[in-house]
Amino acid sequence: MAGVIKDSLMGLKHPYYPEGLNLPGYVPPLLPFTMVLAVFFSSSILLFLASWTLSGRQKHLHTIDRSIFCWFAVTGTIHFVVEGAVVVFADFYKSESSNILFEIWKEYCQADSRYATRDPFTICMEAITAFVEGPLCFVILYGMLKQRPWRFTLQFAVSLGQLYGDVLYFATSYYDGAVYSRPEPLYFWFYFNIVNSVWIIVPGLVMWYSASHINRRVAHASLQKKFR
């Protein structure tokens, strides 16, 4: 059966930009894009709600801290599971299965084909994001639950990595003329610009909050030392 499917799909043109990319063995998505989006966003929302419930049991975590807890739970999972998959499985666009991770990347590549063409910067950046920043997000969760003071420094560091990586991600695409995305609003504006901007806005806010906390602690310690 798989051979029949493969033979029937041979020669089909991929939808990715720029046109003319050589992606031999390309297999179109097997799930409708509405289902792929529904699975991705509903899973993210459910994980956020579960994290909100868990953090609510921790009396030392206030609303802002609980929101940050949920953010790192969701973004850590996305980094390690979703982004990790595109790093490990280079031939995802050839998959004849309905694996949801492969389907997500087949869909997203319409916004940025560099994942399918294995652009060195993009894949190296995603490897760091998935296998360094991803696990560190879960370390932050542990630090928040256990009230470890180092979690503010780690929050700042991971958020800086997220922001810096995302800025370079945008910059390298726009430097080349944003030729890797289809021009339709869904792909260029929503997938590429709006969704990815979340990893600039939220890390920026977390950095500001973490730096403010660290600065207050340092100022308080300096004041105490001064009046000893």
mmCIF file of C-alpha atoms in Angstrom:
data_model
loop_
_atom_site.group_PDB
_atom_site.id
_atom_site.type_symbol
_atom_site.label_atom_id
_atom_site.label_comp_id
_atom_site.label_asym_id
_atom_site.label_seq_id
_atom_site.Cartn_x
_atom_site.Cartn_y
_atom_site.Cartn_z
ATOM 1 C CA MET A 1 0.000 0.000 0.000
ATOM 2 C CA ALA A 2 2.803 2.425 0.926
ATOM 3 C CA GLY A 3 4.468 1.731 -2.423
ATOM 4 C CA VAL A 4 1.251 2.528 -4.289
ATOM 5 C CA ILE A 5 0.880 5.798 -2.405
ATOM 6 C CA LYS A 6 4.490 6.714 -3.099
ATOM 7 C CA ASP A 7 4.175 5.919 -6.808
ATOM 8 C CA SER A 8 1.002 7.975 -7.072
ATOM 9 C CA LEU A 9 2.667 10.977 -5.458
ATOM 10 C CA MET A 10 5.878 10.908 -7.481
ATOM 11 C CA GLY A 11 6.352 14.020 -9.540
ATOM 12 C CA LEU A 12 3.997 16.212 -7.509
ATOM 13 C CA LYS A 13 5.260 19.757 -7.149
ATOM 14 C CA HIS A 14 5.863 21.020 -3.635
ATOM 15 C CA PRO A 15 4.228 24.311 -2.544
ATOM 16 C CA TYR A 16 7.336 25.865 -1.000
ATOM 17 C CA TYR A 17 9.130 29.073 -1.933
ATOM 18 C CA PRO A 18 11.250 30.066 -3.682
ATOM 19 C CA GLU A 19 9.792 28.148 -6.576
ATOM 20 C CA GLY A 20 12.190 25.688 -8.116
ATOM 21 C CA LEU A 21 13.531 24.235 -4.857
ATOM 22 C CA ASN A 22 14.741 20.695 -5.424
ATOM 23 C CA LEU A 23 13.015 18.446 -2.873
ATOM 24 C CA PRO A 24 13.026 14.937 -4.379
ATOM 25 C CA GLY A 25 10.618 12.517 -2.754
ATOM 26 C CA TYR A 26 8.303 15.242 -1.455
ATOM 27 C CA VAL A 27 5.008 13.862 -0.132
ATOM 28 C CA PRO A 28 2.118 16.311 0.383
ATOM 29 C CA PRO A 29 0.514 16.647 3.822
ATOM 30 C CA LEU A 30 -1.887 13.819 4.617
ATOM 31 C CA LEU A 31 -3.920 15.785 7.163
ATOM 32 C CA PRO A 32 -5.917 18.956 6.454
ATOM 33 C CA PHE A 33 -4.171 22.075 7.671
ATOM 34 C CA THR A 34 -7.145 22.931 9.883
ATOM 35 C CA MET A 35 -6.597 19.694 11.800
ATOM 36 C CA VAL A 36 -2.858 20.346 12.119
ATOM 37 C CA LEU A 37 -3.480 23.836 13.496
ATOM 38 C CA ALA A 38 -6.216 22.550 15.807
ATOM 39 C CA VAL A 39 -3.938 19.872 17.273
ATOM 40 C CA PHE A 40 -1.015 22.267 17.757
ATOM 41 C CA PHE A 41 -2.931 25.146 19.330
ATOM 42 C CA SER A 42 -5.333 23.008 21.385
ATOM 43 C CA SER A 43 -2.395 21.022 22.793
ATOM 44 C CA SER A 44 -0.615 24.265 23.688
ATOM 45 C CA ILE A 45 -3.734 25.627 25.383
ATOM 46 C CA LEU A 46 -4.311 22.409 27.330
ATOM 47 C CA LEU A 47 -0.691 22.389 28.494
ATOM 48 C CA PHE A 48 -0.996 26.036 29.532
ATOM 49 C CA LEU A 49 -4.157 25.291 31.530
ATOM 50 C CA ALA A 50 -2.587 22.232 33.197
ATOM 51 C CA SER A 51 0.472 24.307 34.123
ATOM 52 C CA TRP A 52 -1.756 27.081 35.459
ATOM 53 C CA THR A 53 -3.552 24.548 37.657
ATOM 54 C CA LEU A 54 -0.277 23.089 38.942
ATOM 55 C CA SER A 55 1.241 26.490 39.652
ATOM 56 C CA GLY A 56 -1.915 27.505 41.513
ATOM 57 C CA ARG A 57 -1.106 24.926 44.164
ATOM 58 C CA GLN A 58 2.127 26.767 44.940
ATOM 59 C CA LYS A 59 1.203 29.551 47.368
ATOM 60 C CA HIS A 60 4.500 31.365 46.780
ATOM 61 C CA LEU A 61 3.791 31.880 43.093
ATOM 62 C CA HIS A 62 1.791 34.994 42.305
ATOM 63 C CA THR A 63 -0.037 35.761 39.050
ATOM 64 C CA ILE A 64 3.018 36.960 37.103
ATOM 65 C CA ASP A 65 5.117 34.017 38.272
ATOM 66 C CA ARG A 66 2.324 31.600 37.405
ATOM 67 C CA SER A 67 2.104 33.091 33.916
ATOM 68 C CA ILE A 68 5.868 32.705 33.509
ATOM 69 C CA PHE A 69 5.607 29.116 34.757
ATOM 70 C CA CYS A 70 2.996 28.344 32.098
ATOM 71 C CA TRP A 71 5.082 30.062 29.436
ATOM 72 C CA PHE A 72 8.158 27.974 30.130
ATOM 73 C CA ALA A 73 6.096 24.775 30.294
ATOM 74 C CA VAL A 74 4.599 25.433 26.860
ATOM 75 C CA THR A 75 7.674 26.877 25.164
ATOM 76 C CA GLY A 76 9.935 24.175 26.624
ATOM 77 C CA THR A 77 7.671 21.470 25.208
ATOM 78 C CA ILE A 78 7.502 23.174 21.817
ATOM 79 C CA HIS A 79 11.294 23.586 21.746
ATOM 80 C CA PHE A 80 12.144 20.032 22.744
ATOM 81 C CA VAL A 81 9.366 18.075 21.017
ATOM 82 C CA VAL A 82 8.278 20.055 17.959
ATOM 83 C CA GLU A 83 11.513 21.864 17.082
ATOM 84 C CA GLY A 84 13.584 18.869 18.135
ATOM 85 C CA ALA A 85 11.698 16.751 15.606
ATOM 86 C CA VAL A 86 12.669 18.943 12.654
ATOM 87 C CA VAL A 87 16.322 18.807 13.710
ATOM 88 C CA VAL A 88 16.409 15.023 14.065
ATOM 89 C CA PHE A 89 14.194 14.022 11.122
ATOM 90 C CA ALA A 90 15.699 15.725 8.093
ATOM 91 C CA ASP A 91 13.430 13.887 5.631
ATOM 92 C CA PHE A 92 10.159 14.825 7.297
ATOM 93 C CA TYR A 93 8.804 16.188 4.014
ATOM 94 C CA LYS A 94 9.139 12.708 2.490
ATOM 95 C CA SER A 95 7.077 11.029 5.188
ATOM 96 C CA GLU A 96 4.077 9.002 4.047
ATOM 97 C CA SER A 97 2.729 8.737 7.581
ATOM 98 C CA SER A 98 0.323 11.113 9.270
ATOM 99 C CA ASN A 99 2.751 11.756 12.126
ATOM 100 C CA ILE A 100 1.520 15.058 13.534
ATOM 101 C CA LEU A 101 5.044 16.428 14.009
ATOM 102 C CA PHE A 102 5.904 15.834 10.366
ATOM 103 C CA GLU A 103 2.567 17.296 9.317
ATOM 104 C CA ILE A 104 3.220 20.432 11.386
ATOM 105 C CA TRP A 105 6.532 20.990 9.616
ATOM 106 C CA LYS A 106 5.154 20.249 6.160
ATOM 107 C CA GLU A 107 2.581 22.944 6.840
ATOM 108 C CA TYR A 108 4.981 25.443 8.432
ATOM 109 C CA CYS A 109 7.520 25.113 5.612
ATOM 110 C CA GLN A 110 5.112 27.095 3.494
ATOM 111 C CA ALA A 111 6.096 29.994 5.748
ATOM 112 C CA ASP A 112 9.809 29.123 5.798
ATOM 113 C CA SER A 113 11.233 26.507 3.449
ATOM 114 C CA ARG A 114 14.662 26.639 5.097
ATOM 115 C CA TYR A 115 13.662 23.724 7.318
ATOM 116 C CA ALA A 116 13.096 21.488 4.299
ATOM 117 C CA THR A 117 16.279 22.598 2.528
ATOM 118 C CA ARG A 118 18.305 22.151 5.760
ATOM 119 C CA ASP A 119 19.633 25.702 5.823
ATOM 120 C CA PRO A 120 22.728 25.509 8.092
ATOM 121 C CA PHE A 121 21.907 28.541 10.236
ATOM 122 C CA THR A 122 18.268 27.585 10.716
ATOM 123 C CA ILE A 123 18.951 23.977 11.657
ATOM 124 C CA CYS A 124 21.872 24.841 13.975
ATOM 125 C CA MET A 125 19.786 27.526 15.651
ATOM 126 C CA GLU A 126 16.914 25.081 16.121
ATOM 127 C CA ALA A 127 19.278 22.433 17.520
ATOM 128 C CA ILE A 128 20.442 24.845 20.224
ATOM 129 C CA THR A 129 16.873 25.926 20.896
ATOM 130 C CA ALA A 130 15.564 22.358 21.106
ATOM 131 C CA PHE A 131 18.308 20.604 23.037
ATOM 132 C CA VAL A 132 19.743 23.405 25.175
ATOM 133 C CA GLU A 133 17.003 25.936 25.779
ATOM 134 C CA GLY A 134 14.246 23.301 25.772
ATOM 135 C CA PRO A 135 15.580 21.276 28.727
ATOM 136 C CA LEU A 136 16.586 24.481 30.549
ATOM 137 C CA CYS A 137 12.940 25.562 30.456
ATOM 138 C CA PHE A 138 12.098 22.509 32.557
ATOM 139 C CA VAL A 139 14.971 23.306 34.922
ATOM 140 C CA ILE A 140 13.362 26.730 35.392
ATOM 141 C CA LEU A 141 10.059 25.045 36.260
ATOM 142 C CA TYR A 142 11.836 23.020 38.936
ATOM 143 C CA GLY A 143 13.474 26.166 40.283
ATOM 144 C CA MET A 144 10.125 27.937 40.465
ATOM 145 C CA LEU A 145 8.434 25.065 42.285
ATOM 146 C CA LYS A 146 11.311 24.745 44.758
ATOM 147 C CA GLN A 147 11.757 28.513 45.220
ATOM 148 C CA ARG A 148 15.357 28.480 44.043
ATOM 149 C CA PRO A 149 16.786 32.017 43.718
ATOM 150 C CA TRP A 150 18.915 31.069 40.694
ATOM 151 C CA ARG A 151 15.808 30.637 38.587
ATOM 152 C CA PHE A 152 15.672 34.399 37.909
ATOM 153 C CA THR A 153 19.147 34.335 36.397
ATOM 154 C CA LEU A 154 18.285 31.258 34.345
ATOM 155 C CA GLN A 155 14.989 32.824 33.230
ATOM 156 C CA PHE A 156 16.917 35.836 31.981
ATOM 157 C CA ALA A 157 19.545 33.716 30.205
ATOM 158 C CA VAL A 158 17.074 31.412 28.442
ATOM 159 C CA SER A 159 14.860 34.339 27.450
ATOM 160 C CA LEU A 160 17.885 36.183 26.066
ATOM 161 C CA GLY A 161 18.733 33.100 23.996
ATOM 162 C CA GLN A 162 15.169 32.904 22.692
ATOM 163 C CA LEU A 163 15.047 36.579 21.787
ATOM 164 C CA TYR A 164 18.497 36.622 20.197
ATOM 165 C CA GLY A 165 17.793 33.487 18.161
ATOM 166 C CA ASP A 166 14.465 34.835 16.959
ATOM 167 C CA VAL A 167 15.935 38.200 15.963
ATOM 168 C CA LEU A 168 18.597 36.413 13.899
ATOM 169 C CA TYR A 169 15.931 34.108 12.468
ATOM 170 C CA PHE A 170 13.969 37.111 11.201
ATOM 171 C CA ALA A 171 17.064 39.034 10.154
ATOM 172 C CA THR A 172 18.550 36.259 8.013
ATOM 173 C CA SER A 173 15.244 35.768 6.211
ATOM 174 C CA TYR A 174 14.625 39.451 5.558
ATOM 175 C CA TYR A 175 18.252 39.949 4.542
ATOM 176 C CA ASP A 176 17.616 37.482 1.710
ATOM 177 C CA GLY A 177 14.398 39.264 0.786
ATOM 178 C CA ALA A 178 11.993 37.000 2.714
ATOM 179 C CA VAL A 179 12.005 34.667 -0.298
ATOM 180 C CA TYR A 180 11.465 31.514 1.778
ATOM 181 C CA SER A 181 7.803 32.184 2.560
ATOM 182 C CA ARG A 182 4.730 31.972 0.414
ATOM 183 C CA PRO A 183 3.168 35.433 -0.010
ATOM 184 C CA GLU A 184 -0.311 34.558 1.259
ATOM 185 C CA PRO A 185 -1.216 36.315 4.557
ATOM 186 C CA LEU A 186 -1.712 33.002 6.391
ATOM 187 C CA TYR A 187 1.856 31.917 5.732
ATOM 188 C CA PHE A 188 3.815 35.162 5.625
ATOM 189 C CA TRP A 189 1.999 37.299 8.158
ATOM 190 C CA PHE A 190 0.427 34.802 10.561
ATOM 191 C CA TYR A 191 2.805 31.811 10.585
ATOM 192 C CA PHE A 192 6.082 33.605 9.941
ATOM 193 C CA ASN A 193 5.678 37.070 11.452
ATOM 194 C CA ILE A 194 2.961 36.969 14.110
ATOM 195 C CA VAL A 195 3.577 33.516 15.598
ATOM 196 C CA ASN A 196 7.351 33.946 15.700
ATOM 197 C CA SER A 197 7.037 37.428 17.203
ATOM 198 C CA VAL A 198 5.722 35.770 20.365
ATOM 199 C CA TRP A 199 9.313 34.592 21.008
ATOM 200 C CA ILE A 200 10.477 38.202 20.950
ATOM 201 C CA ILE A 201 7.709 39.829 22.974
ATOM 202 C CA VAL A 202 7.327 37.289 25.803
ATOM 203 C CA PRO A 203 11.078 36.674 26.369
ATOM 204 C CA GLY A 204 11.565 40.456 26.408
ATOM 205 C CA LEU A 205 8.958 40.800 29.160
ATOM 206 C CA VAL A 206 10.441 37.869 31.124
ATOM 207 C CA MET A 207 13.910 39.427 30.857
ATOM 208 C CA TRP A 208 12.579 42.740 32.171
ATOM 209 C CA TYR A 209 10.810 41.026 35.082
ATOM 210 C CA SER A 210 13.814 38.855 35.955
ATOM 211 C CA ALA A 211 16.286 41.739 35.725
ATOM 212 C CA SER A 212 14.034 43.900 37.925
ATOM 213 C CA HIS A 213 13.923 41.174 40.572
ATOM 214 C CA ILE A 214 17.693 40.653 40.470
ATOM 215 C CA ASN A 215 18.328 44.416 40.680
ATOM 216 C CA ARG A 216 16.049 44.773 43.696
ATOM 217 C CA ARG A 217 17.797 41.908 45.472
ATOM 218 C CA VAL A 218 21.231 43.353 44.738
ATOM 219 C CA ALA A 219 20.135 46.817 45.899
ATOM 220 C CA HIS A 220 18.641 45.360 49.081
ATOM 221 C CA ALA A 221 21.809 43.391 49.833
ATOM 222 C CA SER A 222 23.964 46.481 49.213
ATOM 223 C CA LEU A 223 21.781 48.551 51.525
ATOM 224 C CA GLN A 224 22.022 45.990 54.287
ATOM 225 C CA LYS A 225 25.800 45.812 53.901
ATOM 226 C CA LYS A 226 26.030 49.608 54.030
ATOM 227 C CA PHE A 227 24.281 49.883 57.413
ATOM 228 C CA ARG A 228 26.099 47.044 59.114
#
